[in-house]
PDB file of C-alpha atoms in Angstrom:
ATOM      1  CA  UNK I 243       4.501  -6.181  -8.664  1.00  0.00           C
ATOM      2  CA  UNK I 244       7.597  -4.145  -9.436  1.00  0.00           C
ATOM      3  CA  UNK I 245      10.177  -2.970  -6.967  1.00  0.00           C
ATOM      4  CA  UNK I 246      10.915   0.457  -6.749  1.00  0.00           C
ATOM      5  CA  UNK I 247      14.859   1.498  -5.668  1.00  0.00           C
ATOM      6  CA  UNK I 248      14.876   4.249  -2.965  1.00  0.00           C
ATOM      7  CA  UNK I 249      16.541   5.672  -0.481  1.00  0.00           C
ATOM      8  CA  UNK I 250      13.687   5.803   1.953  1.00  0.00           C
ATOM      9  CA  UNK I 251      14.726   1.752   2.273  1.00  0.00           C
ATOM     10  CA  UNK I 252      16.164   1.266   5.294  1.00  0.00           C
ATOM     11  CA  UNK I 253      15.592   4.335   6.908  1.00  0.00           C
ATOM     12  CA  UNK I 254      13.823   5.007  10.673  1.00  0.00           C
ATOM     13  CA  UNK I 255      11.359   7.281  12.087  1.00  0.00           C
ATOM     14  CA  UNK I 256       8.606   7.373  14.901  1.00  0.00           C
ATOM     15  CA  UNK I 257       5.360   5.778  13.410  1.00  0.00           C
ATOM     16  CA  UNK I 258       3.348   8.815  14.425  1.00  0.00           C
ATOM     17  CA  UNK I 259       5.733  11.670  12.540  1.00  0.00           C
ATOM     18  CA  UNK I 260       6.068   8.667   9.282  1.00  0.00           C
ATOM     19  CA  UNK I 261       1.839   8.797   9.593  1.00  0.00           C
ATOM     20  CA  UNK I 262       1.579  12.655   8.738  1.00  0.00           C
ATOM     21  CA  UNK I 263       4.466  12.876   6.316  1.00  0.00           C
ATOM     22  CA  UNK I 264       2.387  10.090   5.015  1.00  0.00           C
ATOM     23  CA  UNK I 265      -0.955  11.297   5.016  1.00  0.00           C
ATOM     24  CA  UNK I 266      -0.021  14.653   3.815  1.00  0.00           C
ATOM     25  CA  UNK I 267       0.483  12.723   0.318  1.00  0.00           C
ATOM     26  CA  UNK I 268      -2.209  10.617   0.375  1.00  0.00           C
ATOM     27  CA  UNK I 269      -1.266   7.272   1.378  1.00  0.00           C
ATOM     28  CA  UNK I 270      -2.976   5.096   4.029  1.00  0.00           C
ATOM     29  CA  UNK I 271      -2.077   3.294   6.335  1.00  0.00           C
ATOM     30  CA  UNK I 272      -3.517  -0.180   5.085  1.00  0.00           C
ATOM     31  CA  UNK I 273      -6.090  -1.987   6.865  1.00  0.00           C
ATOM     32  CA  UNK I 274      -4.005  -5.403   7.138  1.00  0.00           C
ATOM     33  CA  UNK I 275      -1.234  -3.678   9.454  1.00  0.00           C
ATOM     34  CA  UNK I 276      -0.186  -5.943  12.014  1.00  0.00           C
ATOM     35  CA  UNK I 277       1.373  -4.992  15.546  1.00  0.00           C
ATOM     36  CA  UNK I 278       5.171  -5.795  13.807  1.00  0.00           C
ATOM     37  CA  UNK I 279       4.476  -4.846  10.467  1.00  0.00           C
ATOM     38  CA  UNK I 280       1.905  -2.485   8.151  1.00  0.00           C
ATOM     39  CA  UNK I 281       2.011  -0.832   4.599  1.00  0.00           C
ATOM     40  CA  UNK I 282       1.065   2.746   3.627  1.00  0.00           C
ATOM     41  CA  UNK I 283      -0.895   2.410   0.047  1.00  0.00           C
ATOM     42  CA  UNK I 284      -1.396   5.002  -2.604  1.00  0.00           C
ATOM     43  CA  UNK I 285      -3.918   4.134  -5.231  1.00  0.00           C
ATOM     44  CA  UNK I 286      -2.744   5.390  -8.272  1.00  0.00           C
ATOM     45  CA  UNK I 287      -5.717   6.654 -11.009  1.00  0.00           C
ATOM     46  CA  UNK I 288      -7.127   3.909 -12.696  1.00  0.00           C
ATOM     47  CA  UNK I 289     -10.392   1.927 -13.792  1.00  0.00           C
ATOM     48  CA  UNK I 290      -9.887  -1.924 -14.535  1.00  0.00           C
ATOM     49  CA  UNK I 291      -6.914  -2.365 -13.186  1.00  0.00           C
ATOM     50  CA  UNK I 292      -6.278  -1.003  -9.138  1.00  0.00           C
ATOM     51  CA  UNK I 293      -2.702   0.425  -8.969  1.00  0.00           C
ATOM     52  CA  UNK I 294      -1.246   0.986  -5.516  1.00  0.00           C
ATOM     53  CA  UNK I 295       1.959   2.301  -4.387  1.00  0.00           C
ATOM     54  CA  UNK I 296       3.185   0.206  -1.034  1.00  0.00           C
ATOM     55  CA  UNK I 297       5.217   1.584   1.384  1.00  0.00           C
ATOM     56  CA  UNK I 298       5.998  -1.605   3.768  1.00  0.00           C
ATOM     57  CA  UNK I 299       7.278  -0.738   7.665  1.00  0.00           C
ATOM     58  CA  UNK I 300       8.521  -2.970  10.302  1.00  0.00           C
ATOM     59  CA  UNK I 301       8.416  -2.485  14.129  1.00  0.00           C
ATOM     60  CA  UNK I 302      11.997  -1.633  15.268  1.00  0.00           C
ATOM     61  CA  UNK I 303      10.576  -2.826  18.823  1.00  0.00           C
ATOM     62  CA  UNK I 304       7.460  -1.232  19.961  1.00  0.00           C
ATOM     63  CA  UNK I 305       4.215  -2.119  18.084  1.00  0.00           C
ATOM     64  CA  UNK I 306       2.948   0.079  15.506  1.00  0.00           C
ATOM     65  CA  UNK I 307      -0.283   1.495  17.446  1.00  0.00           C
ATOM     66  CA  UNK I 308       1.905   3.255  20.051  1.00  0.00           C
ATOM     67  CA  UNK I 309       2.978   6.658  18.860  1.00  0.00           C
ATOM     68  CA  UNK I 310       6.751   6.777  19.868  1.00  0.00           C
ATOM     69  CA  UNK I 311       6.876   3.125  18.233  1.00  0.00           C
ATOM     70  CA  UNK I 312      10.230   3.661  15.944  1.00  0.00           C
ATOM     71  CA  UNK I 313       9.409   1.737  12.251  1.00  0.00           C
ATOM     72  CA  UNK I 314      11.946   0.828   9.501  1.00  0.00           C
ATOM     73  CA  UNK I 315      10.507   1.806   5.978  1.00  0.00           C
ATOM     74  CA  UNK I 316      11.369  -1.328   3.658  1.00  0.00           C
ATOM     75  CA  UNK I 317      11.523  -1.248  -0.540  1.00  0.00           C
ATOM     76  CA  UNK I 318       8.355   0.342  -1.954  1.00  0.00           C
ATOM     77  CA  UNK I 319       7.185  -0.871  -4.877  1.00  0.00           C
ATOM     78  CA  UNK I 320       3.702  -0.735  -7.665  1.00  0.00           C
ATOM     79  CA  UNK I 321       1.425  -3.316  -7.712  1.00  0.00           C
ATOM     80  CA  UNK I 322      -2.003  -3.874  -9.366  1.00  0.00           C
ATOM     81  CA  UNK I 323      -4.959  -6.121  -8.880  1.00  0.00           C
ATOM     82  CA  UNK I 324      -7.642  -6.908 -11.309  1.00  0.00           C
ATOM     83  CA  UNK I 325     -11.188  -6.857 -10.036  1.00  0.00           C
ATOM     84  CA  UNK I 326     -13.718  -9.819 -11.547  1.00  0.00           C
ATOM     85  CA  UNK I 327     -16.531  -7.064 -13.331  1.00  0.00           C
ATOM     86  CA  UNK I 328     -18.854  -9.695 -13.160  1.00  0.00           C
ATOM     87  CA  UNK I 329     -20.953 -11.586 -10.585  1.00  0.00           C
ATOM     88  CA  UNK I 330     -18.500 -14.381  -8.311  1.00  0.00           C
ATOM     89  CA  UNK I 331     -20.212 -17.024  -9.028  1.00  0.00           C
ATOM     90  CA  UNK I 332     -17.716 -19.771  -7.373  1.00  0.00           C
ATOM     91  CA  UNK I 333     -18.283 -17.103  -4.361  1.00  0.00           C
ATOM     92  CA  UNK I 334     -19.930 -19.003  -1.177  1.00  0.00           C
ATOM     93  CA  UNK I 335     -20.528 -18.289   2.282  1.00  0.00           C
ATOM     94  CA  UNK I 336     -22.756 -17.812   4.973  1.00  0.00           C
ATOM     95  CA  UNK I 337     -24.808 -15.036   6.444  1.00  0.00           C
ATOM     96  CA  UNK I 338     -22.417 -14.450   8.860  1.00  0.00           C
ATOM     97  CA  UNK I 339     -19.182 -14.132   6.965  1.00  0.00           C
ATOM     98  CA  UNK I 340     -21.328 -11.661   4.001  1.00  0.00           C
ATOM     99  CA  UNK I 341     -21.654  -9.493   6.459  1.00  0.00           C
ATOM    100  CA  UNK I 342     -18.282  -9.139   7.556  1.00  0.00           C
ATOM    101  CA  UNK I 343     -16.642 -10.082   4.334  1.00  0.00           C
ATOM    102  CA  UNK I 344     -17.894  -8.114   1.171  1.00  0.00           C
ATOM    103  CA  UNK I 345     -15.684  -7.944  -1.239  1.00  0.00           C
ATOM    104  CA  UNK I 346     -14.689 -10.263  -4.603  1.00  0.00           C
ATOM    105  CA  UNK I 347     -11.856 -12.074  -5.302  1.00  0.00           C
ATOM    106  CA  UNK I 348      -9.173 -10.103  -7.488  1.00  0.00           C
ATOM    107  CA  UNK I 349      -9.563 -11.354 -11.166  1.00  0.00           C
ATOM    108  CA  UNK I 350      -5.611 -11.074 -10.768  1.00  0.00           C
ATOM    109  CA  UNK I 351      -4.149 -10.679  -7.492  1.00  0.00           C
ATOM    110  CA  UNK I 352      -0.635  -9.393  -9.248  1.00  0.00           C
ATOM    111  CA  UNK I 353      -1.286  -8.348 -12.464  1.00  0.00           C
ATOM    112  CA  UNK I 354       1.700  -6.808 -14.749  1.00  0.00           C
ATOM    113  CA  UNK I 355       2.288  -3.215 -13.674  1.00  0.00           C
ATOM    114  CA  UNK I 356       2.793  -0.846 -17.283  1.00  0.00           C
ATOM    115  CA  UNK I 357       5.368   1.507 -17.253  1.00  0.00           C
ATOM    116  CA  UNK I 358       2.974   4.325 -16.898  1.00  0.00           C
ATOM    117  CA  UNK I 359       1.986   2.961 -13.656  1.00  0.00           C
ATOM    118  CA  UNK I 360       5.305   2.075 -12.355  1.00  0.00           C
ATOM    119  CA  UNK I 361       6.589   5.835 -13.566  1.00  0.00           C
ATOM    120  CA  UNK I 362       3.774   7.317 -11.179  1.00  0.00           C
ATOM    121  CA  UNK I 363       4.715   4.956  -8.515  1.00  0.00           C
ATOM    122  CA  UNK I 364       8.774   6.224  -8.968  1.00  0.00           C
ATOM    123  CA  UNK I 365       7.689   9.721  -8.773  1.00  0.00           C
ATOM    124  CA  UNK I 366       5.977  10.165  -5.843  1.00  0.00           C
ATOM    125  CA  UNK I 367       8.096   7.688  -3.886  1.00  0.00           C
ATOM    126  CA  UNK I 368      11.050  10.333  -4.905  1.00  0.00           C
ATOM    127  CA  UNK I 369       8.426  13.239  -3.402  1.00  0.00           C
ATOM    128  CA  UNK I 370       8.952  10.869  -0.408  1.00  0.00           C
ATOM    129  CA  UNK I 371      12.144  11.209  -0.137  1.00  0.00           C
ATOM    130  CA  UNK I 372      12.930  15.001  -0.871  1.00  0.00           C
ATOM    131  CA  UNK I 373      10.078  15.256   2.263  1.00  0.00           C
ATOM    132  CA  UNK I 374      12.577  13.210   4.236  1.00  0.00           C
ATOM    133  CA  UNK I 375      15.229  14.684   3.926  1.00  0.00           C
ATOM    134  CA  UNK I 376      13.747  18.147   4.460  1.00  0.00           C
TER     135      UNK I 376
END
């Protein structure tokens, strides 16, 4: 994982208005959001490796699933995980949790982020900003 400076740290808007800025560019609001606390991810291109770009907000009060909820944006930052290629075989569990839970572990859960990466990562986290501002 690598941190990346911005001015968008720090910084508060309603959830819903943060959502379409958001979405305009791509990211997602990610699926482990929590009432207090959520990311917006950008996968950046790439094959082995995944590369996301992770926008973390907080709850300045009212929880995130109510549209005039008011977020703080925290530090964004690039981060990759490596996906096993190959069959899991240390993988176990029951009929019930397969169907619910499909996915491998990562190979690497925080693999190194190259500088290409990270430069993609920089770049559209300053689009970011010159949207909000604008």
């Amino acid at each position: 994982m690598r941190t990346i400076p911005s001015a968008l740290e720090g910084k508060q808007m309603k959830m819903h208005r943060l959502a379409q800025m958001m979405e305009k560019k791509g990211f997602a609001l990610g699926g482990s959001w929590d009432y207090d606390h959520g990311f917006f991810d950008y996968r950046l291109p790439g094959e082995e490796t995944y590369y996301f770009v992770r926008i973390p907000i907080t709850s300045a009060g009212a929880p995130l699933d109510e549209p005039e909820a008011t977020v703080v944006i925290g530090q964004p930052f690039v981060l990759g995980h490596q996906y096993q290629r190959s069959i899991d075989y240390k993988a176990s569990s029951s009929n019930i949790t397969a169907s619910v839970n499909q996915f491998q572990s990562p190979e690497d859960p925080d693999t190194d982020v190259p500088d290409e990466m990270y430069e993609l990562g920089a770049q559209l986290v300053q689009e970011m900003e010159a949207d909000f501002v604008s």
